[in-house]
Amino acid sequence: MTTFRSKVRETDTAHDAGSPCLLFVDDDRDIQVAARLLFQRRRIKILSAYDAAEALTLLASHPVDLVLLDLNYTKGARTGAEGLALLKDMLVLRRDLPVLVVTGHSGVSIAVEAMRTGATDFVMKPWNNDRLVSLVTSVLEKCGRNNGFDVEPVLITASDAIKQIVSEADRIAPTRACVLISGPSGVGKMLLARRIQDLSSEASAAQSFSAEDCGDLPQEGGVWICREIEALSPTLQRRLTDRLDGSAPPRLIALSSLDFAQR
């Protein structure tokens, strides 16, 4: 396995500082993952909160442009009361904060009440992806935060260190070698992985997944890009080893924020 360790300055990282930031409040991890995949493809940063305390902490500590709030964000909730209470707390912190509420069990009436409380609009669950994206895009445009939707992040090779890393990545890209890319968050590990995929001989698109949210490995082969590989459970580690040792193994591009050279 080829290993890259990122030794880059701030100017060598991916440009995502201008991307809009969406805070999504819902306790369902599967729905959180689906939303993350939906919006990350559109260059919208997603912050995930699973309860009220986490949501308020993230709101107070991050430049959130828009909140997507499930009115029944904990398991078993049906009335929407907890969502309304959190909505009020959020608007105390940020009076002008755009909030889209998500409702399913509670119906339209509670969504209307949320809008009277200060919500911008509502979405019914299960949502339609096109409708949700259109609504989020519209709200962000009104806030002047639509920059980044159609802009591909770029890997800036300003230093000799990153030039050397990119050159080595280009060299091994056409091979079937598995790759480990390590470095701090934000240095462009995913961009480097995508570059390797783009220059590889694989015809199909890479399958990207996070070890932290992974319940099982992809069923198909091809190229796998696994983020935070160190978080993969022991069970999935064994399955991954079996797949890599199999007759038609995937090409694994593993990403990690750990510095394995120091371990």
mmCIF file of C-alpha atoms in Angstrom:
data_model
loop_
_atom_site.group_PDB
_atom_site.id
_atom_site.type_symbol
_atom_site.label_atom_id
_atom_site.label_comp_id
_atom_site.label_asym_id
_atom_site.label_seq_id
_atom_site.Cartn_x
_atom_site.Cartn_y
_atom_site.Cartn_z
ATOM 1 C CA MET A 1 0.000 0.000 0.000
ATOM 2 C CA THR A 2 1.304 3.442 -0.932
ATOM 3 C CA THR A 3 1.157 5.976 1.914
ATOM 4 C CA PHE A 4 1.020 9.759 1.629
ATOM 5 C CA ARG A 5 1.456 12.004 4.662
ATOM 6 C CA SER A 6 0.334 15.566 4.107
ATOM 7 C CA LYS A 7 3.002 18.166 4.946
ATOM 8 C CA VAL A 8 1.293 21.251 3.641
ATOM 9 C CA ARG A 9 0.717 24.837 4.633
ATOM 10 C CA GLU A 10 -2.680 26.455 4.949
ATOM 11 C CA THR A 11 -2.393 27.733 1.365
ATOM 12 C CA ASP A 12 -2.154 24.147 0.094
ATOM 13 C CA THR A 13 -5.576 23.081 1.339
ATOM 14 C CA ALA A 14 -8.894 22.722 -0.439
ATOM 15 C CA HIS A 15 -10.861 25.906 -0.914
ATOM 16 C CA ASP A 16 -14.103 25.354 0.991
ATOM 17 C CA ALA A 17 -14.120 28.369 3.295
ATOM 18 C CA GLY A 18 -16.658 30.078 1.051
ATOM 19 C CA SER A 19 -19.059 27.144 0.985
ATOM 20 C CA PRO A 20 -22.419 27.596 2.720
ATOM 21 C CA CYS A 21 -22.845 25.779 6.033
ATOM 22 C CA LEU A 22 -26.029 23.862 6.881
ATOM 23 C CA LEU A 23 -26.793 22.514 10.365
ATOM 24 C CA PHE A 24 -29.055 19.441 10.285
ATOM 25 C CA VAL A 25 -30.793 18.358 13.505
ATOM 26 C CA ASP A 26 -32.079 14.774 13.477
ATOM 27 C CA ASP A 27 -31.271 11.737 15.625
ATOM 28 C CA ASP A 28 -31.517 9.277 12.708
ATOM 29 C CA ARG A 29 -27.979 8.549 11.499
ATOM 30 C CA ASP A 30 -29.143 7.055 8.203
ATOM 31 C CA ILE A 31 -31.049 10.233 7.370
ATOM 32 C CA GLN A 32 -28.060 12.324 8.424
ATOM 33 C CA VAL A 33 -25.809 10.360 6.067
ATOM 34 C CA ALA A 34 -28.306 10.697 3.209
ATOM 35 C CA ALA A 35 -28.503 14.462 3.721
ATOM 36 C CA ARG A 36 -24.729 14.759 3.921
ATOM 37 C CA LEU A 37 -24.272 12.948 0.623
ATOM 38 C CA LEU A 38 -27.024 15.007 -0.993
ATOM 39 C CA PHE A 39 -25.566 18.379 -0.054
ATOM 40 C CA GLN A 40 -21.846 17.661 -0.138
ATOM 41 C CA ARG A 41 -22.181 16.975 -3.859
ATOM 42 C CA ARG A 42 -23.428 20.554 -4.123
ATOM 43 C CA ARG A 43 -20.523 21.983 -2.114
ATOM 44 C CA ILE A 44 -22.651 22.706 0.950
ATOM 45 C CA LYS A 45 -20.968 21.900 4.252
ATOM 46 C CA ILE A 46 -23.088 19.817 6.636
ATOM 47 C CA LEU A 47 -22.935 19.896 10.440
ATOM 48 C CA SER A 48 -24.843 17.056 12.117
ATOM 49 C CA ALA A 49 -26.553 17.440 15.495
ATOM 50 C CA TYR A 50 -28.443 14.619 17.173
ATOM 51 C CA ASP A 51 -29.995 16.503 20.100
ATOM 52 C CA ALA A 52 -30.808 20.020 21.263
ATOM 53 C CA ALA A 53 -27.641 20.551 23.299
ATOM 54 C CA GLU A 54 -25.410 19.561 20.393
ATOM 55 C CA ALA A 55 -27.405 21.720 17.980
ATOM 56 C CA LEU A 56 -27.110 24.833 20.150
ATOM 57 C CA THR A 57 -23.399 24.222 20.732
ATOM 58 C CA LEU A 58 -22.712 23.918 17.000
ATOM 59 C CA LEU A 59 -24.831 26.966 16.254
ATOM 60 C CA ALA A 60 -22.908 29.035 18.787
ATOM 61 C CA SER A 61 -19.486 27.879 17.591
ATOM 62 C CA HIS A 62 -19.837 27.685 13.787
ATOM 63 C CA PRO A 63 -20.849 30.161 11.056
ATOM 64 C CA VAL A 64 -24.118 28.377 10.259
ATOM 65 C CA ASP A 65 -26.003 29.815 7.276
ATOM 66 C CA LEU A 66 -29.108 27.637 7.474
ATOM 67 C CA VAL A 67 -30.677 25.079 9.824
ATOM 68 C CA LEU A 68 -32.635 22.012 8.751
ATOM 69 C CA LEU A 69 -34.591 21.011 11.854
ATOM 70 C CA ASP A 70 -36.629 17.847 12.281
ATOM 71 C CA LEU A 71 -39.474 18.845 14.587
ATOM 72 C CA ASN A 72 -39.417 15.329 16.077
ATOM 73 C CA TYR A 73 -35.667 14.885 16.284
ATOM 74 C CA THR A 74 -35.622 12.181 18.986
ATOM 75 C CA LYS A 75 -36.875 8.615 18.695
ATOM 76 C CA GLY A 76 -40.536 8.191 19.581
ATOM 77 C CA ALA A 77 -41.406 11.905 19.462
ATOM 78 C CA ARG A 78 -44.648 12.675 17.622
ATOM 79 C CA THR A 79 -45.996 16.089 18.655
ATOM 80 C CA GLY A 80 -43.279 18.387 17.335
ATOM 81 C CA ALA A 81 -43.116 20.169 20.694
ATOM 82 C CA GLU A 82 -39.399 19.515 21.169
ATOM 83 C CA GLY A 83 -38.656 20.920 17.735
ATOM 84 C CA LEU A 84 -40.641 24.077 18.428
ATOM 85 C CA ALA A 85 -38.793 24.560 21.715
ATOM 86 C CA LEU A 86 -35.421 24.164 20.005
ATOM 87 C CA LEU A 87 -36.492 26.516 17.218
ATOM 88 C CA LYS A 88 -37.240 29.214 19.791
ATOM 89 C CA ASP A 89 -33.870 28.686 21.503
ATOM 90 C CA MET A 90 -32.064 28.935 18.172
ATOM 91 C CA LEU A 91 -33.811 32.166 17.274
ATOM 92 C CA VAL A 92 -32.790 33.605 20.626
ATOM 93 C CA LEU A 93 -29.165 32.956 19.662
ATOM 94 C CA ARG A 94 -29.620 34.145 16.075
ATOM 95 C CA ARG A 95 -32.754 36.206 15.472
ATOM 96 C CA ASP A 96 -32.233 36.284 11.691
ATOM 97 C CA LEU A 97 -31.310 32.586 11.362
ATOM 98 C CA PRO A 98 -33.035 30.831 8.417
ATOM 99 C CA VAL A 99 -34.602 27.570 9.646
ATOM 100 C CA LEU A 100 -36.317 24.962 7.494
ATOM 101 C CA VAL A 101 -38.375 22.570 9.598
ATOM 102 C CA VAL A 102 -38.945 18.946 8.654
ATOM 103 C CA THR A 103 -42.179 17.278 9.678
ATOM 104 C CA GLY A 104 -43.701 13.882 9.105
ATOM 105 C CA HIS A 105 -45.698 12.493 12.000
ATOM 106 C CA SER A 106 -46.824 15.914 13.205
ATOM 107 C CA GLY A 107 -48.263 17.019 9.878
ATOM 108 C CA VAL A 108 -48.715 20.411 8.301
ATOM 109 C CA SER A 109 -50.375 22.098 11.290
ATOM 110 C CA ILE A 110 -47.253 21.939 13.455
ATOM 111 C CA ALA A 111 -45.168 23.166 10.511
ATOM 112 C CA VAL A 112 -47.454 26.183 10.180
ATOM 113 C CA GLU A 113 -47.031 26.837 13.896
ATOM 114 C CA ALA A 114 -43.267 26.631 13.438
ATOM 115 C CA MET A 115 -43.424 29.235 10.677
ATOM 116 C CA ARG A 116 -45.431 31.508 12.945
ATOM 117 C CA THR A 117 -42.678 31.040 15.521
ATOM 118 C CA GLY A 118 -40.040 32.137 13.027
ATOM 119 C CA ALA A 119 -39.193 29.218 10.718
ATOM 120 C CA THR A 120 -38.545 30.130 7.088
ATOM 121 C CA ASP A 121 -40.365 27.205 5.455
ATOM 122 C CA PHE A 122 -41.060 23.510 5.932
ATOM 123 C CA VAL A 123 -40.430 20.168 4.218
ATOM 124 C CA MET A 124 -42.515 17.021 4.581
ATOM 125 C CA LYS A 125 -40.782 13.743 5.420
ATOM 126 C CA PRO A 126 -39.918 11.634 3.510
ATOM 127 C CA TRP A 127 -38.667 14.538 1.478
ATOM 128 C CA ASN A 128 -38.183 14.800 -2.248
ATOM 129 C CA ASN A 129 -34.492 15.448 -2.935
ATOM 130 C CA ASP A 130 -35.124 17.915 -5.758
ATOM 131 C CA ARG A 131 -37.659 19.844 -3.690
ATOM 132 C CA LEU A 132 -35.336 19.973 -0.671
ATOM 133 C CA VAL A 133 -32.301 21.066 -2.686
ATOM 134 C CA SER A 134 -34.347 23.703 -4.485
ATOM 135 C CA LEU A 135 -35.672 25.076 -1.206
ATOM 136 C CA VAL A 136 -32.261 25.131 0.488
ATOM 137 C CA THR A 137 -30.683 26.760 -2.558
ATOM 138 C CA SER A 138 -33.411 29.400 -2.694
ATOM 139 C CA VAL A 139 -33.026 30.297 0.980
ATOM 140 C CA LEU A 140 -29.233 30.499 0.738
ATOM 141 C CA GLU A 141 -29.455 32.682 -2.361
ATOM 142 C CA LYS A 142 -31.727 35.103 -0.513
ATOM 143 C CA CYS A 143 -29.102 35.228 2.232
ATOM 144 C CA GLY A 144 -26.350 35.848 -0.302
ATOM 145 C CA ARG A 145 -24.737 32.483 0.503
ATOM 146 C CA ASN A 146 -25.096 30.686 -2.806
ATOM 147 C CA ASN A 147 -21.393 30.849 -3.660
ATOM 148 C CA GLY A 148 -19.760 27.490 -3.981
ATOM 149 C CA PHE A 149 -22.640 25.453 -5.444
ATOM 150 C CA ASP A 150 -21.065 25.000 -8.844
ATOM 151 C CA VAL A 151 -17.421 25.536 -7.947
ATOM 152 C CA GLU A 152 -15.151 22.526 -7.760
ATOM 153 C CA PRO A 153 -12.649 22.784 -4.885
ATOM 154 C CA VAL A 154 -9.063 22.800 -6.077
ATOM 155 C CA LEU A 155 -5.819 21.491 -4.644
ATOM 156 C CA ILE A 156 -3.324 24.347 -4.703
ATOM 157 C CA THR A 157 0.247 23.116 -5.135
ATOM 158 C CA ALA A 158 2.026 26.142 -3.717
ATOM 159 C CA SER A 159 4.757 24.283 -1.828
ATOM 160 C CA ASP A 160 7.414 21.791 -2.873
ATOM 161 C CA ALA A 161 6.011 19.280 -0.365
ATOM 162 C CA ILE A 162 2.555 19.151 -1.920
ATOM 163 C CA LYS A 163 4.029 19.143 -5.435
ATOM 164 C CA GLN A 164 6.011 16.041 -4.522
ATOM 165 C CA ILE A 165 2.913 14.357 -3.066
ATOM 166 C CA VAL A 166 0.811 15.132 -6.141
ATOM 167 C CA SER A 167 3.574 13.906 -8.446
ATOM 168 C CA GLU A 168 3.768 10.594 -6.583
ATOM 169 C CA ALA A 169 -0.029 10.286 -6.614
ATOM 170 C CA ASP A 170 -0.059 10.814 -10.375
ATOM 171 C CA ARG A 171 2.604 8.137 -10.769
ATOM 172 C CA ILE A 172 0.703 5.412 -8.920
ATOM 173 C CA ALA A 173 -2.792 6.462 -10.074
ATOM 174 C CA PRO A 174 -2.890 4.191 -13.176
ATOM 175 C CA THR A 175 -1.944 1.142 -11.083
ATOM 176 C CA ARG A 176 -4.178 -1.006 -8.876
ATOM 177 C CA ALA A 177 -2.170 -0.209 -5.734
ATOM 178 C CA CYS A 178 -4.119 0.539 -2.573
ATOM 179 C CA VAL A 179 -3.350 3.947 -1.078
ATOM 180 C CA LEU A 180 -3.361 5.466 2.410
ATOM 181 C CA ILE A 181 -3.572 9.274 2.567
ATOM 182 C CA SER A 182 -3.062 10.736 6.032
ATOM 183 C CA GLY A 183 -3.016 14.278 7.328
ATOM 184 C CA PRO A 184 -4.971 16.805 9.413
ATOM 185 C CA SER A 185 -8.540 17.713 8.545
ATOM 186 C CA GLY A 186 -8.854 20.229 5.726
ATOM 187 C CA VAL A 187 -5.559 19.614 3.905
ATOM 188 C CA GLY A 188 -7.211 18.119 0.824
ATOM 189 C CA LYS A 189 -7.075 14.354 1.365
ATOM 190 C CA MET A 190 -10.331 13.794 -0.509
ATOM 191 C CA LEU A 191 -9.176 15.990 -3.382
ATOM 192 C CA LEU A 192 -6.028 13.899 -3.707
ATOM 193 C CA ALA A 193 -8.096 10.703 -3.592
ATOM 194 C CA ARG A 194 -10.380 12.024 -6.336
ATOM 195 C CA ARG A 195 -7.347 12.957 -8.412
ATOM 196 C CA ILE A 196 -6.018 9.405 -8.134
ATOM 197 C CA GLN A 197 -9.430 8.049 -9.137
ATOM 198 C CA ASP A 198 -9.695 10.419 -12.112
ATOM 199 C CA LEU A 199 -6.268 9.342 -13.396
ATOM 200 C CA SER A 200 -6.814 5.645 -12.760
ATOM 201 C CA SER A 201 -7.799 3.001 -15.277
ATOM 202 C CA GLU A 202 -11.112 2.375 -13.497
ATOM 203 C CA ALA A 203 -14.107 3.199 -15.668
ATOM 204 C CA SER A 204 -16.683 3.315 -12.874
ATOM 205 C CA ALA A 205 -17.064 6.097 -10.333
ATOM 206 C CA ALA A 206 -15.478 5.633 -6.930
ATOM 207 C CA GLN A 207 -17.661 4.602 -4.004
ATOM 208 C CA SER A 208 -16.999 6.947 -1.096
ATOM 209 C CA PHE A 209 -18.026 6.169 2.473
ATOM 210 C CA SER A 210 -17.115 7.127 6.024
ATOM 211 C CA ALA A 211 -15.912 4.428 8.413
ATOM 212 C CA GLU A 212 -17.630 6.292 11.262
ATOM 213 C CA ASP A 213 -21.071 5.925 9.656
ATOM 214 C CA CYS A 214 -20.474 2.634 7.868
ATOM 215 C CA GLY A 215 -22.791 -0.263 8.708
ATOM 216 C CA ASP A 216 -21.405 -2.502 5.977
ATOM 217 C CA LEU A 217 -18.951 -2.433 3.108
ATOM 218 C CA PRO A 218 -20.035 -1.664 -0.470
ATOM 219 C CA GLN A 219 -21.236 -4.709 -2.361
ATOM 220 C CA GLU A 220 -19.603 -3.798 -5.652
ATOM 221 C CA GLY A 221 -15.895 -3.701 -6.425
ATOM 222 C CA GLY A 222 -14.080 -0.928 -8.259
ATOM 223 C CA VAL A 223 -12.516 1.890 -6.241
ATOM 224 C CA TRP A 224 -13.431 2.454 -2.610
ATOM 225 C CA ILE A 225 -12.588 5.733 -0.892
ATOM 226 C CA CYS A 226 -12.885 5.186 2.856
ATOM 227 C CA ARG A 227 -12.734 8.266 5.070
ATOM 228 C CA GLU A 228 -11.404 7.966 8.646
ATOM 229 C CA ILE A 229 -10.270 4.388 8.042
ATOM 230 C CA GLU A 230 -9.082 4.089 11.657
ATOM 231 C CA ALA A 231 -12.735 4.209 12.814
ATOM 232 C CA LEU A 232 -13.647 1.009 10.958
ATOM 233 C CA SER A 233 -15.073 -1.554 13.382
ATOM 234 C CA PRO A 234 -13.158 -4.817 14.027
ATOM 235 C CA THR A 235 -15.875 -6.769 12.212
ATOM 236 C CA LEU A 236 -15.631 -4.587 9.121
ATOM 237 C CA GLN A 237 -11.839 -4.667 9.313
ATOM 238 C CA ARG A 238 -11.987 -8.454 8.963
ATOM 239 C CA ARG A 239 -14.464 -8.203 6.091
ATOM 240 C CA LEU A 240 -12.274 -5.625 4.383
ATOM 241 C CA THR A 241 -9.241 -7.893 4.686
ATOM 242 C CA ASP A 242 -11.216 -10.758 3.164
ATOM 243 C CA ARG A 243 -12.363 -8.567 0.264
ATOM 244 C CA LEU A 244 -8.841 -7.300 -0.412
ATOM 245 C CA ASP A 245 -7.521 -10.873 -0.365
ATOM 246 C CA GLY A 246 -10.307 -12.107 -2.650
ATOM 247 C CA SER A 247 -10.232 -12.938 -6.335
ATOM 248 C CA ALA A 248 -11.640 -9.566 -7.464
ATOM 249 C CA PRO A 249 -10.558 -7.088 -4.786
ATOM 250 C CA PRO A 250 -11.541 -3.422 -4.830
ATOM 251 C CA ARG A 251 -8.898 -0.744 -5.018
ATOM 252 C CA LEU A 252 -8.903 0.896 -1.601
ATOM 253 C CA ILE A 253 -7.999 4.554 -1.121
ATOM 254 C CA ALA A 254 -8.041 5.060 2.642
ATOM 255 C CA LEU A 255 -8.078 8.493 4.284
ATOM 256 C CA SER A 256 -7.085 9.204 7.870
ATOM 257 C CA SER A 257 -6.427 12.238 10.042
ATOM 258 C CA LEU A 258 -3.911 10.210 12.074
ATOM 259 C CA ASP A 259 -0.175 10.378 11.474
ATOM 260 C CA PHE A 260 0.718 6.692 11.339
ATOM 261 C CA ALA A 261 4.434 7.469 11.145
ATOM 262 C CA GLN A 262 4.256 8.714 14.733
ATOM 263 C CA ARG A 263 2.381 5.674 16.069
#
